[in-house]
XYZ file of C-alpha atoms in Angstrom:
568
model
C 0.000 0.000 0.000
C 0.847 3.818 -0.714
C 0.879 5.019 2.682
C 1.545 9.197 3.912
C 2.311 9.279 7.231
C 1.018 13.167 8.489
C 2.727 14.187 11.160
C 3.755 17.131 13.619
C 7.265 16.115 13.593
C 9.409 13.405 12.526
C 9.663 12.567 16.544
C 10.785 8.349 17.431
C 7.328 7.570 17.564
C 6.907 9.065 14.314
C 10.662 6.960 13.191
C 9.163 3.954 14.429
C 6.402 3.537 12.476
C 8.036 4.714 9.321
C 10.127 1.666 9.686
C 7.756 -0.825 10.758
C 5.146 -0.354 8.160
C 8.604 -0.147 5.611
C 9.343 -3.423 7.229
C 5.984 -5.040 6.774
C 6.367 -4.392 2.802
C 4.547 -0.909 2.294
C 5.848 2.181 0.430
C 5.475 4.621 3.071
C 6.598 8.821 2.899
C 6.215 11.048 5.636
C 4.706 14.883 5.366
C 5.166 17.436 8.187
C 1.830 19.495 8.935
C 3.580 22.487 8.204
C 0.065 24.084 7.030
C -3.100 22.841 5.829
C -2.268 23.735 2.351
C 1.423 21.529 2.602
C -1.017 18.548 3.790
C -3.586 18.623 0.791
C -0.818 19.157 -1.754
C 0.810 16.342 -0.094
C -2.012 13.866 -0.695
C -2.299 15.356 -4.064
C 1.049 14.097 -4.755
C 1.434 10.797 -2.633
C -2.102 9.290 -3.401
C -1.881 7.425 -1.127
C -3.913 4.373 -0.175
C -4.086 5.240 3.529
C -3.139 8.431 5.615
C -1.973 7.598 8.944
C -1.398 10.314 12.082
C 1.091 8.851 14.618
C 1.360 12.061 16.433
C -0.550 14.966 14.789
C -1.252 17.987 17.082
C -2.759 19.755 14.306
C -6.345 19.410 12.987
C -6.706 17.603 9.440
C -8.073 19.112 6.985
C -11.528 18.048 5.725
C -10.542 18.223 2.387
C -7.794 15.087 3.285
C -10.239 13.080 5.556
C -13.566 13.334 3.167
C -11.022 12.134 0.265
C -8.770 9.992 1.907
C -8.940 6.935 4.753
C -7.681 9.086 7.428
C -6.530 7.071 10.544
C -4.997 9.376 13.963
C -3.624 6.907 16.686
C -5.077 9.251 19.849
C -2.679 8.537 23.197
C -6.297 7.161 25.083
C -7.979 4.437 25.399
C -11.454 4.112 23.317
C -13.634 7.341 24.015
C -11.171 9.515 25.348
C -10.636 12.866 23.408
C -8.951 16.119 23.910
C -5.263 17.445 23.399
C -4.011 16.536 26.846
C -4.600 13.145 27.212
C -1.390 11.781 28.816
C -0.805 14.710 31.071
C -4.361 13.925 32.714
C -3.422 10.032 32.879
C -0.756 11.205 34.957
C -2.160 13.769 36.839
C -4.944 11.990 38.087
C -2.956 8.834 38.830
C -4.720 6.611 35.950
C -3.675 2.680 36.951
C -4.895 1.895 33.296
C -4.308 3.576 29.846
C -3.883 2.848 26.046
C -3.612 3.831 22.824
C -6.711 3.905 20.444
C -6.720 4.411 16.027
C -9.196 5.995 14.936
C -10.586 8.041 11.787
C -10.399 11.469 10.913
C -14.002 12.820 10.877
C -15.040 16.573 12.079
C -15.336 16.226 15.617
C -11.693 15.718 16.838
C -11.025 12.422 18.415
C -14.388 10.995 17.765
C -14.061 9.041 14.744
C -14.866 5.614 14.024
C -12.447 2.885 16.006
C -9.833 0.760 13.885
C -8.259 -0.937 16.920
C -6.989 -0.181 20.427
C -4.539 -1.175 22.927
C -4.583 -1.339 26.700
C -1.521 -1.302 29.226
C -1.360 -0.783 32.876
C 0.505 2.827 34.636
C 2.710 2.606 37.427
C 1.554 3.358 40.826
C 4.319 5.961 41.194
C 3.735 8.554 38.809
C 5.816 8.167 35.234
C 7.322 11.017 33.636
C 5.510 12.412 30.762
C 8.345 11.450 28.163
C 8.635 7.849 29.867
C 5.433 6.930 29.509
C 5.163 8.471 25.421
C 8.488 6.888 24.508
C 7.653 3.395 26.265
C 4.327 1.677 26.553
C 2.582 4.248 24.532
C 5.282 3.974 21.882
C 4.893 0.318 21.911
C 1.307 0.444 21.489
C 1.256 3.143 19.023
C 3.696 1.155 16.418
C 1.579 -2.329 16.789
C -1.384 -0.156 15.862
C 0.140 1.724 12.992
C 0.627 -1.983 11.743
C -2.560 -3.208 12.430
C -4.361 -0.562 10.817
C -2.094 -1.019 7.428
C -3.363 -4.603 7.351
C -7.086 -3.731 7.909
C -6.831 -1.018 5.080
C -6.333 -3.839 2.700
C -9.346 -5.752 3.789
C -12.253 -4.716 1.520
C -14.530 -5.906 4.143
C -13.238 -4.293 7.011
C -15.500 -1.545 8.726
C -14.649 0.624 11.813
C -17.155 0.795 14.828
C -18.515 3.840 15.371
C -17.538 5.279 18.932
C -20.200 4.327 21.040
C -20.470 5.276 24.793
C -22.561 3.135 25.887
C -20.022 -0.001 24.968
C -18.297 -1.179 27.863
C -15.117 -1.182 25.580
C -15.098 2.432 25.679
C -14.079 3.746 28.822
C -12.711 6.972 28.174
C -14.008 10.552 27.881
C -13.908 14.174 26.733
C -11.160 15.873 28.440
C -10.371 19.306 28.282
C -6.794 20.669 27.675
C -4.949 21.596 30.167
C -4.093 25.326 31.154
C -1.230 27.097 33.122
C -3.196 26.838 36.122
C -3.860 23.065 35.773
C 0.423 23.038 35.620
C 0.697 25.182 38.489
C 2.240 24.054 41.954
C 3.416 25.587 45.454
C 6.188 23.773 47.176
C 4.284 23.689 50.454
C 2.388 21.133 48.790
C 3.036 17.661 49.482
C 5.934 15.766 47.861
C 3.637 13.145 45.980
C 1.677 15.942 44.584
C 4.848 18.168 43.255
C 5.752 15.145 41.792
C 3.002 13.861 39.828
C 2.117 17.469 38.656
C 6.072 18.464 37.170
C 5.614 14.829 35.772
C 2.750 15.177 33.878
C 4.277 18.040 32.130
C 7.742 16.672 31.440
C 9.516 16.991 28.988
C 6.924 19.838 28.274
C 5.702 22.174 29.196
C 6.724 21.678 32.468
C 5.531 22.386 36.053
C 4.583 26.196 36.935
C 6.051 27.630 40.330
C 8.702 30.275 41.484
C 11.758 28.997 42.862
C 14.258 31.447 44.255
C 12.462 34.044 43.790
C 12.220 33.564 39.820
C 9.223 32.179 37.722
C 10.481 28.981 36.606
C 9.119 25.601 34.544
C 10.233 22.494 36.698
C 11.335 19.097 35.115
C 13.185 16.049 35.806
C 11.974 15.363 39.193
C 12.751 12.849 42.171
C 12.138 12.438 45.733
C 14.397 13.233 47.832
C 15.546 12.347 51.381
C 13.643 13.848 54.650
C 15.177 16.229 56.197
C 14.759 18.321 59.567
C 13.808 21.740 59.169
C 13.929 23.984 56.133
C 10.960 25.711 54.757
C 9.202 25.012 51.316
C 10.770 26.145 48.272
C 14.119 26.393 50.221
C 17.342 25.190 48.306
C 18.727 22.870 50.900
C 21.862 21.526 48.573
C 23.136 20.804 45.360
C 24.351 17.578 43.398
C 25.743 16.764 39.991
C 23.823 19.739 38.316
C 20.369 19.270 40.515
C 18.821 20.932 43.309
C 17.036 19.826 46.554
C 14.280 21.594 47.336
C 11.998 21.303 50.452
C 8.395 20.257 50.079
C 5.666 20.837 52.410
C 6.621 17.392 53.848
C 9.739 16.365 52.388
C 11.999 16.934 49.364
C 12.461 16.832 46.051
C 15.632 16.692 43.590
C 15.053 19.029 40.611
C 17.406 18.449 37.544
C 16.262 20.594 35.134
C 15.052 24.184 35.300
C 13.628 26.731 32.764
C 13.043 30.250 33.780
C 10.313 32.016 32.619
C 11.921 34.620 29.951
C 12.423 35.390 26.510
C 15.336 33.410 25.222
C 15.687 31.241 27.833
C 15.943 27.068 27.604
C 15.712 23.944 29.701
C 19.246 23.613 31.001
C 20.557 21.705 34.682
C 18.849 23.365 37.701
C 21.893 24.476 39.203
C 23.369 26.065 35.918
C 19.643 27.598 35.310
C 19.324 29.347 38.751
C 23.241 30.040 38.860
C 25.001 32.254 41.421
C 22.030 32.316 43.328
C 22.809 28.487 44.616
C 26.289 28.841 43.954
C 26.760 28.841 48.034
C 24.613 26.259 48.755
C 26.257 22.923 49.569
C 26.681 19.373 48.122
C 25.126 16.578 49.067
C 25.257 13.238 48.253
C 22.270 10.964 47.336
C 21.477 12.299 43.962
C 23.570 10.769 40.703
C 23.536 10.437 37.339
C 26.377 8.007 37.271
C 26.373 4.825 38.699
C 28.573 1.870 39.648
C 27.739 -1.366 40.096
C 29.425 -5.245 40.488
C 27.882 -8.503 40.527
C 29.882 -12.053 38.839
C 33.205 -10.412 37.797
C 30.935 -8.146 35.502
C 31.165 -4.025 36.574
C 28.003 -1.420 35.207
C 28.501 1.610 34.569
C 25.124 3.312 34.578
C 24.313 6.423 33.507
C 21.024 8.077 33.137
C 21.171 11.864 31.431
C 17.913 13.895 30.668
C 16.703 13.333 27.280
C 20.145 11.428 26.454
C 22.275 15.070 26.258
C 25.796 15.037 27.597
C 27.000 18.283 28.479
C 31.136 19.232 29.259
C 30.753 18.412 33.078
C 28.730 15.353 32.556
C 31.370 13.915 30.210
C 33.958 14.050 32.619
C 32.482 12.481 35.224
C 31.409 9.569 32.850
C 34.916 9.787 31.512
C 36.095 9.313 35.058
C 33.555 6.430 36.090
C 34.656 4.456 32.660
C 38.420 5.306 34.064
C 37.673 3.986 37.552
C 35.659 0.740 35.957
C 38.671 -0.496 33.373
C 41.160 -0.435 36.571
C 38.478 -3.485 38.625
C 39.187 -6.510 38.899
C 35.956 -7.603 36.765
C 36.137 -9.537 33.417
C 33.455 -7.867 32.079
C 32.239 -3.712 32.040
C 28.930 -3.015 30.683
C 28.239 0.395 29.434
C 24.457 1.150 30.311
C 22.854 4.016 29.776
C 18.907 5.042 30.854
C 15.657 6.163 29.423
C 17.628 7.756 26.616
C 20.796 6.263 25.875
C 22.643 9.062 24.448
C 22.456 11.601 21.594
C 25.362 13.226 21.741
C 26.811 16.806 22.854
C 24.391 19.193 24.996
C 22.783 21.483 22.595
C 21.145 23.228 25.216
C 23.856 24.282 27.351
C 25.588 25.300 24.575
C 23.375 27.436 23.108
C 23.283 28.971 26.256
C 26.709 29.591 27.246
C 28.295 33.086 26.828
C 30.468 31.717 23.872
C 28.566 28.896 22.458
C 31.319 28.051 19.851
C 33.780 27.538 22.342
C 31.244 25.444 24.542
C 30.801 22.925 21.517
C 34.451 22.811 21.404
C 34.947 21.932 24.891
C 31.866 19.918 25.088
C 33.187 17.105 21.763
C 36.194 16.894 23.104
C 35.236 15.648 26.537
C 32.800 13.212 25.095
C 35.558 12.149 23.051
C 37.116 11.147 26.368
C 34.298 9.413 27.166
C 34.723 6.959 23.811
C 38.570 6.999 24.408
C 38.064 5.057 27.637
C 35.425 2.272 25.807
C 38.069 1.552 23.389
C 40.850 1.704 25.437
C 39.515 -0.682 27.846
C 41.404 -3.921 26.590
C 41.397 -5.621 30.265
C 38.030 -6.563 30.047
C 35.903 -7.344 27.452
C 33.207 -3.999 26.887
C 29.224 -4.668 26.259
C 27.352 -1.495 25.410
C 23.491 -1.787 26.620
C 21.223 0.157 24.846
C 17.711 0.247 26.861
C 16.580 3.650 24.809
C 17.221 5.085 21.543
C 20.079 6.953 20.507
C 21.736 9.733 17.972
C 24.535 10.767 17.022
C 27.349 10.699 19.020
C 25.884 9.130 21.267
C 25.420 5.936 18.925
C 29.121 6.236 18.001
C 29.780 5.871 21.688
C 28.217 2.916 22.305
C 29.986 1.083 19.565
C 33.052 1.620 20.781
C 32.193 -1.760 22.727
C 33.355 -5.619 22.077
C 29.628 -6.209 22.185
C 26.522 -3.946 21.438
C 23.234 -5.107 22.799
C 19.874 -2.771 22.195
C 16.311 -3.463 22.722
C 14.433 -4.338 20.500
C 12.100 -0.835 20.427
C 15.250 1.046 19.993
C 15.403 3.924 17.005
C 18.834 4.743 15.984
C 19.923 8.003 14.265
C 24.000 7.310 13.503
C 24.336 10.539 11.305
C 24.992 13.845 12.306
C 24.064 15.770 8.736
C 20.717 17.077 9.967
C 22.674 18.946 12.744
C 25.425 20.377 10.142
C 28.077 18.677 11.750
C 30.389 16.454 10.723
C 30.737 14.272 14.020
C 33.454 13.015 16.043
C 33.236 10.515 18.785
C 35.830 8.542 16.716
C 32.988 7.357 14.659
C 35.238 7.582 11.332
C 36.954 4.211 13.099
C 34.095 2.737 14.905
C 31.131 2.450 12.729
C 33.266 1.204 9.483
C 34.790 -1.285 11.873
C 31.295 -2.609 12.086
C 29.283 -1.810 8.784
C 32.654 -1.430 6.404
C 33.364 1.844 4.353
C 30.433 1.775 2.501
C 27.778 1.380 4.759
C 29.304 3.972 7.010
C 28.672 6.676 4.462
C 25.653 5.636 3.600
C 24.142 5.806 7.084
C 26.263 9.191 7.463
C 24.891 10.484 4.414
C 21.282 9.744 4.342
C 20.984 10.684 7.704
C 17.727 8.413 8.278
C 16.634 6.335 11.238
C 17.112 2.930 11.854
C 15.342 -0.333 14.018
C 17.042 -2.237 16.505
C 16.346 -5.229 13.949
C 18.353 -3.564 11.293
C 21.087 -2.364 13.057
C 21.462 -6.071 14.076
C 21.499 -7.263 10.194
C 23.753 -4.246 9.009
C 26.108 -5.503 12.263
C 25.997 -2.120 13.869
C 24.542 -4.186 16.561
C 25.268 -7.854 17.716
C 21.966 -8.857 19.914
C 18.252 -7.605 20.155
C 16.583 -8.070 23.016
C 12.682 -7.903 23.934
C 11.425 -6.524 26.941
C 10.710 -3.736 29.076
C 13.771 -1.567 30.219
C 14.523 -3.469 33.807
C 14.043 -7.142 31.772
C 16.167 -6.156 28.837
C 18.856 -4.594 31.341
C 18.194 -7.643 33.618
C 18.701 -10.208 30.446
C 22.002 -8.038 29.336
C 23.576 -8.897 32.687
C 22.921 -12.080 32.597
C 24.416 -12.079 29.396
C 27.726 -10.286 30.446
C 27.783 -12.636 33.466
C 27.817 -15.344 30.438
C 30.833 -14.016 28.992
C 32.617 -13.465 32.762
C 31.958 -17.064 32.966
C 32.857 -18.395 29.434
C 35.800 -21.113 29.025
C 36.778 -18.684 26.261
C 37.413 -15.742 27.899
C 40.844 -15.614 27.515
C 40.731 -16.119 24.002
C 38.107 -13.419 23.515
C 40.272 -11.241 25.530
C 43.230 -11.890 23.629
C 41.481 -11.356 20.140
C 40.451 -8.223 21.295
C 43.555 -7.007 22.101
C 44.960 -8.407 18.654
C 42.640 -6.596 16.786
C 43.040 -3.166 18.404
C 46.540 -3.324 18.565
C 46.823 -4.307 14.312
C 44.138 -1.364 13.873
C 46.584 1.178 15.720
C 49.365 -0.411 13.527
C 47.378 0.882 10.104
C 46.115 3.514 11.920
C 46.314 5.700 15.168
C 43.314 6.492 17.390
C 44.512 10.221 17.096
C 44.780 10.335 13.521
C 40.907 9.687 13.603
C 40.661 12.381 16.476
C 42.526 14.893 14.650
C 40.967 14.500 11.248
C 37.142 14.380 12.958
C 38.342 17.446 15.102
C 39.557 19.332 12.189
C 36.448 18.801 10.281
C 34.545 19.758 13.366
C 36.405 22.978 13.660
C 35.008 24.665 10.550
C 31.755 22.987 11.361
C 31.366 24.952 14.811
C 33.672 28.129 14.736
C 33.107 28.838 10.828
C 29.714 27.278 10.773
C 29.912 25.579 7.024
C 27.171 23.995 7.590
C 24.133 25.500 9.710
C 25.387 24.197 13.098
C 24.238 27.595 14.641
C 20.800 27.993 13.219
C 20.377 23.968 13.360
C 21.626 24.250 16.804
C 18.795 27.301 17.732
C 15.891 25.637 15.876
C 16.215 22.953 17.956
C 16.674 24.193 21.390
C 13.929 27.029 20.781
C 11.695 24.605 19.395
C 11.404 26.138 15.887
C 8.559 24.895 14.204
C 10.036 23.079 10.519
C 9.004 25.666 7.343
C 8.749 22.195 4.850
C 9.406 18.388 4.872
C 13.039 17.386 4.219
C 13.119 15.635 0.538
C 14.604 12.687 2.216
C 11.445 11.915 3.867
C 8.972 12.677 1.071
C 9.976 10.906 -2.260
C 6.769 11.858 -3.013
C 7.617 15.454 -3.308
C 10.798 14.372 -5.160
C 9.812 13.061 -7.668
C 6.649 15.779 -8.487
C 9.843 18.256 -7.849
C 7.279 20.184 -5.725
C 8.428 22.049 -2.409
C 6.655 21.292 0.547
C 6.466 25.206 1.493
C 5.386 26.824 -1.510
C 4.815 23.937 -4.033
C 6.880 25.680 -6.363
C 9.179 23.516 -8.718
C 12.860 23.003 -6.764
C 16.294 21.963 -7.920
C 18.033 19.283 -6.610
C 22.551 19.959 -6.657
């Protein structure tokens, strides 16, 4: 089947399903709802079969769903409608949620039903993001599938949303407003925390901290501690801030204060000198360390996968510490994201942003130093959540590179107008060969978990939820701790780094990467500064890249204007 895939951005969710219904044998291109006129001509030029919304915040144009099977997978179970669907599953502590496809028709969100999926919430209250990226994700993709298959059924019919069917449990909500986000820090802990988590990664919880207007994300509870009144800054860890509650605390990790101009960045970095006396505290961390079987984890969980300067080093430092144990085995682990590279946001917002870049790829180029200079143990990257970037060149610095099987990769840094560094010049042709390496570079599209297994940029995919799949990886690494061939695996790796430093240096792929970087960040060649800015400000896209709309391509019609383009 022709299938356009109309969407608000080209988010994972979004990359997911591209590949999946790929995968299950349709020709699939992808518009961005730039404006109602970009969608029609789109249809206009894709004809598609089927017109599928994996995440759509925009309404669709009657013109598209009178002419066109229209299908918008809604983030609710059957019967619930309205534009803030998750954030009210959160807020009001939902034990049960799901994922329902339905069609396009003039109401919004009350369409006909093509399928639906269930799945249980956590008692303690999920972040925003956590919940979207995971079970939601999940659900979204087997839908997306689903409905594909049904489209070619001639005698397939949706039902009609009925409220009186016990299947549909769900109901109009309205969206929520500032003062739905809003929050004092007198309030109890459990209440702080399920209302900044129901916003997070956006908009964010509403409240004044220090005496500034600020949005709150990336919260935890913290420990209990005597005295202090709410909205007090009690101490400082690794970047966050703990606050007092009305009956406890809470670690903050990432602030944005209300302004013009300003952007998410660590809580301590956001609120500056005003904490800068306040003291440290342990009990908060990013990094982890971990032994169990003569295998060490290193665990690291960093908001939305970005590595800033600081956080580098300390990860650079935790690899350090692991390589000198007396383990067999270190596993690399990262968290809810794995990685994606360099910290666009604290960059953009540093004083000389050019110079912050700098800084901030050359200390996650320590970071990848230490993976591949770990040759007294054998190295297994675990990749729980996707990754981009530098952050996928990272993780195959490893002997072994295990992801999950709902993982998106993006291992190009084009879209960004950077060349990359990370060493990924030696790692990812050591995996994929020459050719392969610039194509993935250079085409700068995602890929599945399952493909990065058949291309060899991965070794293993592994179902699961995230505590399974990291569960199963250990058990894995405890495998090779254990394994009569050790030695000889040991050896070999050792062997072959030692014949690739013969042909070719580690710094002679530094140095060339780092040159190339150079003119990408302080001459700007390529866009770095307005890529960088569009994406921490949240620029809204002016017209679908061609690489995602061969339907646009080949009509030679531009997404913006539909005006005839030419391709160099």
């Amino acid at each position: 089947m022709r299938i356009l895939l109309l969407c608000s951005s080209f988010n994972g969710l979004t990359q997911r399903c591209w590949m999946e219904l790929r995968r299950a044998g349709h020709d699939v291109s992808v518009e961005l709802a730039v404006s109602e006129a970009a969608m029609v001509e789109a249809a206009a030029l894709a004809k598609p079969d089927l017109i599928l919304c994996p995440f759509l915040k925009e309404r669709v144009p009657e013109a598209l769903w009178r002419a066109h099977r229209t299908v918008i997978i809604h983030p609710g179970p059957p019967g619930d409608r309205g534009p803030s669907s998750l954030d009210w599953a959160i807020a009001e502590g939902e034990r049960e949620w799901g994922v329902t496809a339905l069609q396009a028709v003039e109401e919004m969100d009350a369409g006909p039903i093509w399928g639906y999926r269930l799945f249980g919430v956590p008692a303690e209250a999920p972040r925003k993001s956590a919940l979207y990226n995971g079970p939601v994700a999940d659900a979204a993709v087997e839908l997306a599938v689903e409905v594909a298959a049904k489209a070619g059924q001639a005698a397939f019919a949706p039902v009609p949303l009925d409220y009186r069917s016990p299947e549909v449990r769900g109901r109009l909500r309205r969206a929520m407003r500032h003062a739905d986000r809003e929050f004092s820090w007198a309030e109890p802990t459990e209440q702080i925390l399920r209302r900044v988590r129901a916003a997070d990664g956006s908009p964010g919880g509403r409240t004044v901290l220090c005496g500034m207007p600020v949005r709150v994300f990336d919260v935890h509870r913290g420990p209990e501690l005597a005295g202090g009144a709410p909205g007090v800054v009690a101490a400082r860890r690794e970047g966050a801030v703990l606050v007092h509650t009305g009956d406890g605390t809470v670690w903050v990790g990432h602030l944005r204060v209300e302004g013009p101009g300003e952007v998410k960045l660590p809580a301590a970095m956001a609120l500056g000198e005003v904490v800068a006396g306040v003291p440290e505290r342990s009990g908060y961390s990013e990094i982890t360390y971990d032994r169990s079987q003569g295998v060490g984890v290193v665990s690291f969980d960093f908001y939305n996968g970005a590595m800033s300067t600081e956080q580098c080093r300390r990860l650079a430092s935790a690899l350090r510490y692991a390589a000198t144990q007396d383990t067999r085995v270190l596993v690399v682990r990262g968290g809810e994201v794995f990685s994606n590279g360099i910290h666009l946001n604290v960059i953009e917002a540093s004083r000389r942003p050019e110079l912050e870049a700098w800084m901030n790829i050359n200390a996650i180029n320590a970071v990848c130093r230490e993976i591949l200079d770990c040759t007294g143990q054998l190295v297994v990257t675990s990749m729980a959540g996707n990754a981009g970037a530098g952050g996928v060149m990272m993780g195959l610095g490893a002997d072994r590179v295990v992801v999950r099987e709902s993982v998106v990769l993006n291992p190009h840094y084009r879209t960004m107008g950077l060349f990359g560094s990370e060493y990924w010049t030696y790692v990812l042709p050591r995996r994929v060969g020459a050719e392969q390496a610039l194509r993935l570079t250079g085409e700068a599209l995602p890929i599945s978990a399952a493909q990065a297994v058949e291309l060899g940029l991965a070794d293993k995919a592994l179902a699961g939820p995230r505590m399974e799949f990291e569960r199963r990886v250990l058990e894995y690494a405890e495998r090779l701790a254990a394994d009569p061939g050790y030695d000889r695996l040991l050896a070999a790796r050792r062997q072959a780094r030692e014949a690739d430093v013969r042909r070719r240096p580690l710094d002679a792929y530094r140095a060339e990467e780092l040159a190339e970087m150079s003119r990408d960040m302080f001459d700007d060649r390529n866009g770095f500064r307005e890529a960088r800015r569009a994406f921490v400000h949240k620029v809204a896209a002016q017209a679908t890249p061609e690489h995602l709309a061969p339907h646009r391509e080949l009509s030679g019609a531009s997404a913006a204007t539909g005006v005839a383009t030419s391709h160099m």
